[in-house]
């Protein structure tokens, strides 16, 4: 069925919101774009004139497409090489969606996206629609074809699971930036002790190379182990330069509304390290180096001003 200009306009009015929902549900920008495109194809195939509230119809279709994809993704990730981490989005990416409230900003943080991997598909959908988009339980229940009471129970369970992994209090942006600067100075000093002082006792470091770039599948755990790993990572060496093809620049930026180090070589983003910074220190380093998950970040990087790198790595 051919869409009218008005039908297309109705869909386009919801596109940004649909992309933001899909990204939070799937943790992948490319998969989110595919889900939104599939939603458009279903919109094209229906009689749009008979749909009074386009936003509700589109959200229901998109959410259920994402639920199906989440179910199949769980099976695929069992065979994924190494640790699976979400695709990072750099500052200003429209797919990050609303950021007016603390709940909205946190729902797309790299730490929370990683934690949401432990939720069931329904738990993830309820959590995202409620926390990030303020959907009432009644509307969410209609989207998922469950009762409102069941929706409330699922939400409380999902929120508890996420909270169990994030028990610390966040600190303000200026303080976070100071800690990032201190971390870079310590990491390039060649000494372990300054790094240990910046970390929480239970700090972790983990990376996703997708089997294409070397990355440790099992997390480094504990301040001393993480500090030693970081000291080695920032130590110059011919083998590292040969691996990446040169000496990349390291920039301080934000990804998913949290502090991040962006590693760039010849205009191409080859790594994004997201730091989880708390009042007690740096609690986690989550590094995305899988080139398949950095294509959007590279496009975003090329379209923005970013100044000079703080350091040249390796």
PDB file of C-alpha atoms in Angstrom:
ATOM      1  CA  UNK A   1       0.000   0.000   0.000  1.00  0.00           C
ATOM      2  CA  UNK A   2       1.445   3.355  -1.086  1.00  0.00           C
ATOM      3  CA  UNK A   3       2.003   5.869   1.673  1.00  0.00           C
ATOM      4  CA  UNK A   4       0.921   9.467   1.310  1.00  0.00           C
ATOM      5  CA  UNK A   5       3.237  12.361   2.138  1.00  0.00           C
ATOM      6  CA  UNK A   6       1.269  12.800   5.357  1.00  0.00           C
ATOM      7  CA  UNK A   7       1.803   9.135   6.285  1.00  0.00           C
ATOM      8  CA  UNK A   8       5.551   9.482   5.773  1.00  0.00           C
ATOM      9  CA  UNK A   9       5.582  12.679   7.818  1.00  0.00           C
ATOM     10  CA  UNK A  10       3.756  10.916  10.666  1.00  0.00           C
ATOM     11  CA  UNK A  11       6.413   8.224  10.707  1.00  0.00           C
ATOM     12  CA  UNK A  12       9.330  10.642  10.453  1.00  0.00           C
ATOM     13  CA  UNK A  13       7.970  12.573  13.427  1.00  0.00           C
ATOM     14  CA  UNK A  14       8.570   9.436  15.508  1.00  0.00           C
ATOM     15  CA  UNK A  15      11.815   8.216  13.923  1.00  0.00           C
ATOM     16  CA  UNK A  16      14.242   9.770  16.436  1.00  0.00           C
ATOM     17  CA  UNK A  17      12.279   8.461  19.404  1.00  0.00           C
ATOM     18  CA  UNK A  18      11.997   5.007  17.830  1.00  0.00           C
ATOM     19  CA  UNK A  19      15.748   4.886  17.222  1.00  0.00           C
ATOM     20  CA  UNK A  20      16.458   5.878  20.832  1.00  0.00           C
ATOM     21  CA  UNK A  21      14.126   3.154  22.135  1.00  0.00           C
ATOM     22  CA  UNK A  22      15.583   0.512  19.821  1.00  0.00           C
ATOM     23  CA  UNK A  23      19.176   1.375  20.749  1.00  0.00           C
ATOM     24  CA  UNK A  24      18.450   1.052  24.469  1.00  0.00           C
ATOM     25  CA  UNK A  25      16.711  -2.255  23.882  1.00  0.00           C
ATOM     26  CA  UNK A  26      19.364  -3.767  21.603  1.00  0.00           C
ATOM     27  CA  UNK A  27      22.622  -2.059  22.611  1.00  0.00           C
ATOM     28  CA  UNK A  28      23.538  -1.784  18.927  1.00  0.00           C
ATOM     29  CA  UNK A  29      23.083   1.267  16.708  1.00  0.00           C
ATOM     30  CA  UNK A  30      23.116  -0.758  13.497  1.00  0.00           C
ATOM     31  CA  UNK A  31      20.541  -3.214  14.847  1.00  0.00           C
ATOM     32  CA  UNK A  32      18.442  -0.278  16.056  1.00  0.00           C
ATOM     33  CA  UNK A  33      18.453   1.254  12.584  1.00  0.00           C
ATOM     34  CA  UNK A  34      17.380  -2.077  11.090  1.00  0.00           C
ATOM     35  CA  UNK A  35      14.530  -2.390  13.607  1.00  0.00           C
ATOM     36  CA  UNK A  36      13.292   1.110  12.792  1.00  0.00           C
ATOM     37  CA  UNK A  37      13.438   0.360   9.070  1.00  0.00           C
ATOM     38  CA  UNK A  38      11.450  -2.849   9.593  1.00  0.00           C
ATOM     39  CA  UNK A  39       8.902  -0.804  11.546  1.00  0.00           C
ATOM     40  CA  UNK A  40       8.623   1.584   8.608  1.00  0.00           C
ATOM     41  CA  UNK A  41       8.000  -1.330   6.219  1.00  0.00           C
ATOM     42  CA  UNK A  42       5.138  -2.499   8.439  1.00  0.00           C
ATOM     43  CA  UNK A  43       3.792   1.050   8.550  1.00  0.00           C
ATOM     44  CA  UNK A  44       3.955   1.116   4.770  1.00  0.00           C
ATOM     45  CA  UNK A  45       2.027  -2.156   4.528  1.00  0.00           C
ATOM     46  CA  UNK A  46      -0.816  -1.071   6.806  1.00  0.00           C
ATOM     47  CA  UNK A  47      -3.723   1.314   6.291  1.00  0.00           C
ATOM     48  CA  UNK A  48      -2.212   4.278   8.106  1.00  0.00           C
ATOM     49  CA  UNK A  49      -5.432   6.290   7.813  1.00  0.00           C
ATOM     50  CA  UNK A  50      -7.107   3.886  10.250  1.00  0.00           C
ATOM     51  CA  UNK A  51      -4.431   4.423  12.924  1.00  0.00           C
ATOM     52  CA  UNK A  52      -5.392   7.330  15.157  1.00  0.00           C
ATOM     53  CA  UNK A  53      -2.288   7.482  17.358  1.00  0.00           C
ATOM     54  CA  UNK A  54       0.732   6.736  15.203  1.00  0.00           C
ATOM     55  CA  UNK A  55       3.184   6.940  18.101  1.00  0.00           C
ATOM     56  CA  UNK A  56       1.450   4.169  20.049  1.00  0.00           C
ATOM     57  CA  UNK A  57       1.166   1.875  17.019  1.00  0.00           C
ATOM     58  CA  UNK A  58       4.772   2.401  15.950  1.00  0.00           C
ATOM     59  CA  UNK A  59       6.121   1.922  19.461  1.00  0.00           C
ATOM     60  CA  UNK A  60       4.265  -1.360  19.851  1.00  0.00           C
ATOM     61  CA  UNK A  61       5.511  -2.691  16.518  1.00  0.00           C
ATOM     62  CA  UNK A  62       9.088  -1.579  17.159  1.00  0.00           C
ATOM     63  CA  UNK A  63       9.195  -2.955  20.699  1.00  0.00           C
ATOM     64  CA  UNK A  64       7.965  -6.362  19.609  1.00  0.00           C
ATOM     65  CA  UNK A  65      10.469  -6.464  16.749  1.00  0.00           C
ATOM     66  CA  UNK A  66      13.210  -5.706  19.268  1.00  0.00           C
ATOM     67  CA  UNK A  67      11.934  -8.366  21.663  1.00  0.00           C
ATOM     68  CA  UNK A  68      12.175 -10.949  18.900  1.00  0.00           C
ATOM     69  CA  UNK A  69      15.685  -9.781  18.082  1.00  0.00           C
ATOM     70  CA  UNK A  70      16.750  -9.877  21.744  1.00  0.00           C
ATOM     71  CA  UNK A  71      15.624 -13.478  21.995  1.00  0.00           C
ATOM     72  CA  UNK A  72      17.678 -14.510  18.971  1.00  0.00           C
ATOM     73  CA  UNK A  73      20.595 -12.310  20.057  1.00  0.00           C
ATOM     74  CA  UNK A  74      20.965 -14.300  23.259  1.00  0.00           C
ATOM     75  CA  UNK A  75      21.627 -17.419  21.226  1.00  0.00           C
ATOM     76  CA  UNK A  76      24.097 -15.601  18.949  1.00  0.00           C
ATOM     77  CA  UNK A  77      26.024 -14.154  21.873  1.00  0.00           C
ATOM     78  CA  UNK A  78      26.661 -17.628  23.225  1.00  0.00           C
ATOM     79  CA  UNK A  79      28.979 -18.119  20.249  1.00  0.00           C
ATOM     80  CA  UNK A  80      30.352 -14.551  20.253  1.00  0.00           C
ATOM     81  CA  UNK A  81      34.146 -14.468  20.488  1.00  0.00           C
ATOM     82  CA  UNK A  82      35.085 -12.946  23.834  1.00  0.00           C
ATOM     83  CA  UNK A  83      33.048 -10.498  25.895  1.00  0.00           C
ATOM     84  CA  UNK A  84      30.032  -8.816  24.288  1.00  0.00           C
ATOM     85  CA  UNK A  85      29.698  -5.098  25.069  1.00  0.00           C
ATOM     86  CA  UNK A  86      27.255  -2.536  23.635  1.00  0.00           C
ATOM     87  CA  UNK A  87      28.084  -0.258  20.723  1.00  0.00           C
ATOM     88  CA  UNK A  88      29.147   3.126  22.170  1.00  0.00           C
ATOM     89  CA  UNK A  89      27.575   6.378  21.000  1.00  0.00           C
ATOM     90  CA  UNK A  90      29.693   9.526  21.145  1.00  0.00           C
ATOM     91  CA  UNK A  91      28.526  12.865  22.551  1.00  0.00           C
ATOM     92  CA  UNK A  92      25.725  14.499  20.592  1.00  0.00           C
ATOM     93  CA  UNK A  93      24.589  11.387  18.730  1.00  0.00           C
ATOM     94  CA  UNK A  94      20.825  11.797  18.254  1.00  0.00           C
ATOM     95  CA  UNK A  95      20.287   8.103  18.941  1.00  0.00           C
ATOM     96  CA  UNK A  96      21.129   8.777  22.596  1.00  0.00           C
ATOM     97  CA  UNK A  97      17.617  10.176  22.896  1.00  0.00           C
ATOM     98  CA  UNK A  98      16.199  12.232  25.759  1.00  0.00           C
ATOM     99  CA  UNK A  99      18.570  13.398  28.495  1.00  0.00           C
ATOM    100  CA  UNK A 100      16.432  15.798  30.523  1.00  0.00           C
ATOM    101  CA  UNK A 101      16.311  13.699  33.687  1.00  0.00           C
ATOM    102  CA  UNK A 102      18.846  11.650  35.623  1.00  0.00           C
ATOM    103  CA  UNK A 103      16.838   8.501  34.832  1.00  0.00           C
ATOM    104  CA  UNK A 104      16.961   9.222  31.106  1.00  0.00           C
ATOM    105  CA  UNK A 105      20.688   9.892  31.125  1.00  0.00           C
ATOM    106  CA  UNK A 106      21.428   6.807  33.202  1.00  0.00           C
ATOM    107  CA  UNK A 107      19.260   4.528  31.055  1.00  0.00           C
ATOM    108  CA  UNK A 108      21.653   4.982  28.141  1.00  0.00           C
ATOM    109  CA  UNK A 109      24.892   5.014  30.128  1.00  0.00           C
ATOM    110  CA  UNK A 110      27.378   2.374  29.074  1.00  0.00           C
ATOM    111  CA  UNK A 111      27.341   0.804  32.520  1.00  0.00           C
ATOM    112  CA  UNK A 112      23.558   0.420  32.560  1.00  0.00           C
ATOM    113  CA  UNK A 113      23.437  -0.878  28.970  1.00  0.00           C
ATOM    114  CA  UNK A 114      25.944  -3.535  30.001  1.00  0.00           C
ATOM    115  CA  UNK A 115      23.922  -4.363  33.115  1.00  0.00           C
ATOM    116  CA  UNK A 116      20.705  -4.653  31.092  1.00  0.00           C
ATOM    117  CA  UNK A 117      22.211  -7.656  29.346  1.00  0.00           C
ATOM    118  CA  UNK A 118      21.306  -9.644  32.475  1.00  0.00           C
ATOM    119  CA  UNK A 119      17.591  -8.787  32.097  1.00  0.00           C
ATOM    120  CA  UNK A 120      15.038 -10.840  30.225  1.00  0.00           C
ATOM    121  CA  UNK A 121      13.701  -9.225  27.032  1.00  0.00           C
ATOM    122  CA  UNK A 122      10.428  -8.261  28.750  1.00  0.00           C
ATOM    123  CA  UNK A 123      12.271  -6.821  31.753  1.00  0.00           C
ATOM    124  CA  UNK A 124      14.470  -4.777  29.477  1.00  0.00           C
ATOM    125  CA  UNK A 125      11.516  -3.434  27.485  1.00  0.00           C
ATOM    126  CA  UNK A 126       9.558  -2.431  30.592  1.00  0.00           C
ATOM    127  CA  UNK A 127      12.630  -0.834  32.179  1.00  0.00           C
ATOM    128  CA  UNK A 128      13.500   1.181  29.066  1.00  0.00           C
ATOM    129  CA  UNK A 129       9.975   2.404  28.347  1.00  0.00           C
ATOM    130  CA  UNK A 130       9.428   3.449  31.960  1.00  0.00           C
ATOM    131  CA  UNK A 131      12.833   4.878  32.928  1.00  0.00           C
ATOM    132  CA  UNK A 132      13.841   6.542  29.660  1.00  0.00           C
ATOM    133  CA  UNK A 133      10.525   7.476  28.101  1.00  0.00           C
ATOM    134  CA  UNK A 134       8.217   7.751  31.120  1.00  0.00           C
ATOM    135  CA  UNK A 135       5.600   5.383  29.703  1.00  0.00           C
ATOM    136  CA  UNK A 136       2.846   4.643  32.231  1.00  0.00           C
ATOM    137  CA  UNK A 137       2.535   0.983  33.185  1.00  0.00           C
ATOM    138  CA  UNK A 138      -0.869   0.866  31.500  1.00  0.00           C
ATOM    139  CA  UNK A 139       0.577   1.837  28.098  1.00  0.00           C
ATOM    140  CA  UNK A 140       3.590  -0.427  28.484  1.00  0.00           C
ATOM    141  CA  UNK A 141       1.290  -3.317  29.379  1.00  0.00           C
ATOM    142  CA  UNK A 142      -0.708  -2.705  26.184  1.00  0.00           C
ATOM    143  CA  UNK A 143       2.492  -2.699  24.116  1.00  0.00           C
ATOM    144  CA  UNK A 144       3.616  -6.028  25.586  1.00  0.00           C
ATOM    145  CA  UNK A 145       0.135  -7.598  25.791  1.00  0.00           C
ATOM    146  CA  UNK A 146       0.384  -8.208  29.541  1.00  0.00           C
ATOM    147  CA  UNK A 147      -1.621  -6.999  32.530  1.00  0.00           C
ATOM    148  CA  UNK A 148      -0.792  -3.710  34.219  1.00  0.00           C
ATOM    149  CA  UNK A 149      -0.083  -5.546  37.481  1.00  0.00           C
ATOM    150  CA  UNK A 150       2.361  -7.855  35.717  1.00  0.00           C
ATOM    151  CA  UNK A 151       4.035  -4.840  34.115  1.00  0.00           C
ATOM    152  CA  UNK A 152       4.559  -3.221  37.513  1.00  0.00           C
ATOM    153  CA  UNK A 153       6.062  -6.420  38.913  1.00  0.00           C
ATOM    154  CA  UNK A 154       8.393  -6.774  35.939  1.00  0.00           C
ATOM    155  CA  UNK A 155       9.530  -3.170  36.306  1.00  0.00           C
ATOM    156  CA  UNK A 156      10.340  -3.495  40.005  1.00  0.00           C
ATOM    157  CA  UNK A 157      12.251  -6.709  39.314  1.00  0.00           C
ATOM    158  CA  UNK A 158      14.204  -5.136  36.444  1.00  0.00           C
ATOM    159  CA  UNK A 159      15.025  -2.013  38.438  1.00  0.00           C
ATOM    160  CA  UNK A 160      16.278  -4.138  41.318  1.00  0.00           C
ATOM    161  CA  UNK A 161      18.551  -6.149  39.019  1.00  0.00           C
ATOM    162  CA  UNK A 162      20.053  -2.975  37.542  1.00  0.00           C
ATOM    163  CA  UNK A 163      20.418  -1.305  40.945  1.00  0.00           C
ATOM    164  CA  UNK A 164      22.303  -4.325  42.299  1.00  0.00           C
ATOM    165  CA  UNK A 165      25.058  -3.593  39.818  1.00  0.00           C
ATOM    166  CA  UNK A 166      25.074   0.165  40.449  1.00  0.00           C
ATOM    167  CA  UNK A 167      25.098   0.773  44.184  1.00  0.00           C
ATOM    168  CA  UNK A 168      27.366   3.816  44.146  1.00  0.00           C
ATOM    169  CA  UNK A 169      26.601   7.534  43.851  1.00  0.00           C
ATOM    170  CA  UNK A 170      27.652   9.363  40.693  1.00  0.00           C
ATOM    171  CA  UNK A 171      29.800  12.515  40.845  1.00  0.00           C
ATOM    172  CA  UNK A 172      29.513  15.741  38.866  1.00  0.00           C
ATOM    173  CA  UNK A 173      30.967  16.296  35.408  1.00  0.00           C
ATOM    174  CA  UNK A 174      33.814  18.610  36.491  1.00  0.00           C
ATOM    175  CA  UNK A 175      35.021  16.187  39.166  1.00  0.00           C
ATOM    176  CA  UNK A 176      34.769  13.295  36.693  1.00  0.00           C
ATOM    177  CA  UNK A 177      36.928  15.173  34.183  1.00  0.00           C
ATOM    178  CA  UNK A 178      39.590  15.820  36.834  1.00  0.00           C
ATOM    179  CA  UNK A 179      39.693  12.112  37.634  1.00  0.00           C
ATOM    180  CA  UNK A 180      40.042  11.239  33.937  1.00  0.00           C
ATOM    181  CA  UNK A 181      42.976  13.657  33.626  1.00  0.00           C
ATOM    182  CA  UNK A 182      44.555  12.167  36.739  1.00  0.00           C
ATOM    183  CA  UNK A 183      44.044   8.689  35.340  1.00  0.00           C
ATOM    184  CA  UNK A 184      45.815   9.511  32.080  1.00  0.00           C
ATOM    185  CA  UNK A 185      48.722  11.048  33.967  1.00  0.00           C
ATOM    186  CA  UNK A 186      48.968   7.989  36.210  1.00  0.00           C
ATOM    187  CA  UNK A 187      48.568   5.494  33.353  1.00  0.00           C
ATOM    188  CA  UNK A 188      51.422   7.062  31.401  1.00  0.00           C
ATOM    189  CA  UNK A 189      53.711   7.417  34.429  1.00  0.00           C
ATOM    190  CA  UNK A 190      54.827   3.792  34.232  1.00  0.00           C
ATOM    191  CA  UNK A 191      53.974   3.279  37.898  1.00  0.00           C
ATOM    192  CA  UNK A 192      51.218   1.191  39.443  1.00  0.00           C
ATOM    193  CA  UNK A 193      50.714   3.009  42.756  1.00  0.00           C
ATOM    194  CA  UNK A 194      49.188   6.245  41.370  1.00  0.00           C
ATOM    195  CA  UNK A 195      46.680   4.155  39.414  1.00  0.00           C
ATOM    196  CA  UNK A 196      45.678   2.043  42.421  1.00  0.00           C
ATOM    197  CA  UNK A 197      44.830   5.215  44.362  1.00  0.00           C
ATOM    198  CA  UNK A 198      42.342   6.255  41.680  1.00  0.00           C
ATOM    199  CA  UNK A 199      40.468   2.925  41.588  1.00  0.00           C
ATOM    200  CA  UNK A 200      37.839   1.362  43.787  1.00  0.00           C
ATOM    201  CA  UNK A 201      38.923  -1.827  45.538  1.00  0.00           C
ATOM    202  CA  UNK A 202      36.596  -3.886  43.337  1.00  0.00           C
ATOM    203  CA  UNK A 203      37.380  -2.110  40.053  1.00  0.00           C
ATOM    204  CA  UNK A 204      37.096  -4.087  36.823  1.00  0.00           C
ATOM    205  CA  UNK A 205      38.445  -3.721  33.284  1.00  0.00           C
ATOM    206  CA  UNK A 206      37.001  -5.574  30.309  1.00  0.00           C
ATOM    207  CA  UNK A 207      37.018  -5.208  26.534  1.00  0.00           C
ATOM    208  CA  UNK A 208      35.159  -6.341  23.423  1.00  0.00           C
ATOM    209  CA  UNK A 209      37.261  -7.138  20.383  1.00  0.00           C
ATOM    210  CA  UNK A 210      34.735  -9.387  18.667  1.00  0.00           C
ATOM    211  CA  UNK A 211      37.491 -11.822  17.769  1.00  0.00           C
ATOM    212  CA  UNK A 212      38.965  -9.219  15.405  1.00  0.00           C
ATOM    213  CA  UNK A 213      41.090  -7.210  17.824  1.00  0.00           C
ATOM    214  CA  UNK A 214      42.834  -8.801  20.834  1.00  0.00           C
ATOM    215  CA  UNK A 215      40.795  -8.179  23.990  1.00  0.00           C
ATOM    216  CA  UNK A 216      40.720 -10.097  27.236  1.00  0.00           C
ATOM    217  CA  UNK A 217      37.498 -12.120  27.464  1.00  0.00           C
ATOM    218  CA  UNK A 218      37.595 -12.355  31.254  1.00  0.00           C
ATOM    219  CA  UNK A 219      37.565  -9.129  33.243  1.00  0.00           C
ATOM    220  CA  UNK A 220      40.536  -7.957  35.265  1.00  0.00           C
ATOM    221  CA  UNK A 221      39.212  -7.619  38.805  1.00  0.00           C
ATOM    222  CA  UNK A 222      40.535  -5.659  41.764  1.00  0.00           C
ATOM    223  CA  UNK A 223      42.453  -2.383  41.928  1.00  0.00           C
ATOM    224  CA  UNK A 224      45.932  -3.912  41.711  1.00  0.00           C
ATOM    225  CA  UNK A 225      45.145  -6.190  38.744  1.00  0.00           C
ATOM    226  CA  UNK A 226      43.407  -3.368  36.860  1.00  0.00           C
ATOM    227  CA  UNK A 227      46.205  -0.907  37.606  1.00  0.00           C
ATOM    228  CA  UNK A 228      48.846  -3.304  36.279  1.00  0.00           C
ATOM    229  CA  UNK A 229      46.776  -3.889  33.145  1.00  0.00           C
ATOM    230  CA  UNK A 230      46.331  -0.157  32.521  1.00  0.00           C
ATOM    231  CA  UNK A 231      50.004   0.540  33.102  1.00  0.00           C
ATOM    232  CA  UNK A 232      50.868  -2.072  30.491  1.00  0.00           C
ATOM    233  CA  UNK A 233      48.227  -0.831  28.066  1.00  0.00           C
ATOM    234  CA  UNK A 234      49.645   2.702  27.982  1.00  0.00           C
ATOM    235  CA  UNK A 235      53.287   1.593  27.831  1.00  0.00           C
ATOM    236  CA  UNK A 236      54.776   2.376  24.383  1.00  0.00           C
ATOM    237  CA  UNK A 237      55.868  -0.551  22.260  1.00  0.00           C
ATOM    238  CA  UNK A 238      56.580  -1.480  18.656  1.00  0.00           C
ATOM    239  CA  UNK A 239      54.237  -4.483  18.813  1.00  0.00           C
ATOM    240  CA  UNK A 240      51.294  -2.262  19.742  1.00  0.00           C
ATOM    241  CA  UNK A 241      52.051   0.242  16.999  1.00  0.00           C
ATOM    242  CA  UNK A 242      52.296  -2.589  14.489  1.00  0.00           C
ATOM    243  CA  UNK A 243      49.001  -4.038  15.673  1.00  0.00           C
ATOM    244  CA  UNK A 244      47.007  -0.835  15.119  1.00  0.00           C
ATOM    245  CA  UNK A 245      49.074   0.557  12.266  1.00  0.00           C
ATOM    246  CA  UNK A 246      50.601   3.582  13.972  1.00  0.00           C
ATOM    247  CA  UNK A 247      50.493   5.807  17.047  1.00  0.00           C
ATOM    248  CA  UNK A 248      46.867   6.801  17.731  1.00  0.00           C
ATOM    249  CA  UNK A 249      45.786   9.925  19.587  1.00  0.00           C
ATOM    250  CA  UNK A 250      43.827   9.635  22.831  1.00  0.00           C
ATOM    251  CA  UNK A 251      41.066  12.190  23.408  1.00  0.00           C
ATOM    252  CA  UNK A 252      38.888  12.822  26.444  1.00  0.00           C
ATOM    253  CA  UNK A 253      35.235  12.911  25.461  1.00  0.00           C
ATOM    254  CA  UNK A 254      31.924  11.402  26.499  1.00  0.00           C
ATOM    255  CA  UNK A 255      30.151   8.312  25.254  1.00  0.00           C
ATOM    256  CA  UNK A 256      26.655   7.357  26.365  1.00  0.00           C
ATOM    257  CA  UNK A 257      26.601  10.401  28.670  1.00  0.00           C
ATOM    258  CA  UNK A 258      29.629   9.177  30.636  1.00  0.00           C
ATOM    259  CA  UNK A 259      33.362  10.045  30.552  1.00  0.00           C
ATOM    260  CA  UNK A 260      35.269   8.211  27.850  1.00  0.00           C
ATOM    261  CA  UNK A 261      38.644   8.003  26.182  1.00  0.00           C
ATOM    262  CA  UNK A 262      38.387   7.958  22.391  1.00  0.00           C
ATOM    263  CA  UNK A 263      41.360   6.471  20.552  1.00  0.00           C
ATOM    264  CA  UNK A 264      41.743   7.750  16.993  1.00  0.00           C
ATOM    265  CA  UNK A 265      44.155   6.819  14.211  1.00  0.00           C
ATOM    266  CA  UNK A 266      44.111   8.648  10.860  1.00  0.00           C
ATOM    267  CA  UNK A 267      40.581   9.912  11.530  1.00  0.00           C
ATOM    268  CA  UNK A 268      39.255   6.452  12.389  1.00  0.00           C
ATOM    269  CA  UNK A 269      38.008   5.613  15.873  1.00  0.00           C
ATOM    270  CA  UNK A 270      39.760   2.394  16.859  1.00  0.00           C
ATOM    271  CA  UNK A 271      38.698   2.274  20.483  1.00  0.00           C
ATOM    272  CA  UNK A 272      36.309   3.810  23.001  1.00  0.00           C
ATOM    273  CA  UNK A 273      36.998   3.249  26.696  1.00  0.00           C
ATOM    274  CA  UNK A 274      34.049   4.170  28.919  1.00  0.00           C
ATOM    275  CA  UNK A 275      34.895   4.942  32.536  1.00  0.00           C
ATOM    276  CA  UNK A 276      32.443   4.361  35.355  1.00  0.00           C
ATOM    277  CA  UNK A 277      33.408   7.028  37.885  1.00  0.00           C
ATOM    278  CA  UNK A 278      31.967   7.116  41.378  1.00  0.00           C
ATOM    279  CA  UNK A 279      32.582   9.029  44.584  1.00  0.00           C
ATOM    280  CA  UNK A 280      34.896   6.202  45.674  1.00  0.00           C
ATOM    281  CA  UNK A 281      36.971   6.248  42.492  1.00  0.00           C
ATOM    282  CA  UNK A 282      36.958   4.626  39.058  1.00  0.00           C
ATOM    283  CA  UNK A 283      34.844   1.486  39.331  1.00  0.00           C
ATOM    284  CA  UNK A 284      35.048   0.121  35.787  1.00  0.00           C
ATOM    285  CA  UNK A 285      36.719   0.439  32.404  1.00  0.00           C
ATOM    286  CA  UNK A 286      34.684  -0.975  29.514  1.00  0.00           C
ATOM    287  CA  UNK A 287      36.537  -0.827  26.191  1.00  0.00           C
ATOM    288  CA  UNK A 288      34.979  -1.298  22.784  1.00  0.00           C
ATOM    289  CA  UNK A 289      37.600  -2.123  20.122  1.00  0.00           C
ATOM    290  CA  UNK A 290      35.550  -4.303  17.777  1.00  0.00           C
ATOM    291  CA  UNK A 291      35.765  -2.349  14.481  1.00  0.00           C
ATOM    292  CA  UNK A 292      32.244  -3.435  13.521  1.00  0.00           C
ATOM    293  CA  UNK A 293      30.909  -1.518  16.541  1.00  0.00           C
ATOM    294  CA  UNK A 294      32.908   1.653  15.906  1.00  0.00           C
ATOM    295  CA  UNK A 295      31.763   2.627  12.411  1.00  0.00           C
ATOM    296  CA  UNK A 296      29.050   4.994  13.676  1.00  0.00           C
ATOM    297  CA  UNK A 297      31.482   6.488  16.211  1.00  0.00           C
ATOM    298  CA  UNK A 298      33.954   7.171  13.384  1.00  0.00           C
ATOM    299  CA  UNK A 299      31.279   8.958  11.344  1.00  0.00           C
ATOM    300  CA  UNK A 300      30.259  11.002  14.378  1.00  0.00           C
ATOM    301  CA  UNK A 301      33.884  11.847  15.153  1.00  0.00           C
ATOM    302  CA  UNK A 302      34.485  13.096  11.612  1.00  0.00           C
ATOM    303  CA  UNK A 303      31.471  15.410  11.859  1.00  0.00           C
ATOM    304  CA  UNK A 304      32.521  17.159  15.087  1.00  0.00           C
ATOM    305  CA  UNK A 305      35.320  19.372  16.412  1.00  0.00           C
ATOM    306  CA  UNK A 306      37.537  17.712  18.997  1.00  0.00           C
ATOM    307  CA  UNK A 307      40.813  19.640  19.312  1.00  0.00           C
ATOM    308  CA  UNK A 308      44.172  18.015  19.899  1.00  0.00           C
ATOM    309  CA  UNK A 309      44.700  14.647  21.598  1.00  0.00           C
ATOM    310  CA  UNK A 310      45.795  14.697  25.227  1.00  0.00           C
ATOM    311  CA  UNK A 311      48.382  12.032  24.567  1.00  0.00           C
ATOM    312  CA  UNK A 312      49.686   9.930  21.717  1.00  0.00           C
ATOM    313  CA  UNK A 313      49.347   6.304  22.693  1.00  0.00           C
ATOM    314  CA  UNK A 314      51.975   3.618  22.210  1.00  0.00           C
TER     315      UNK A 314
END
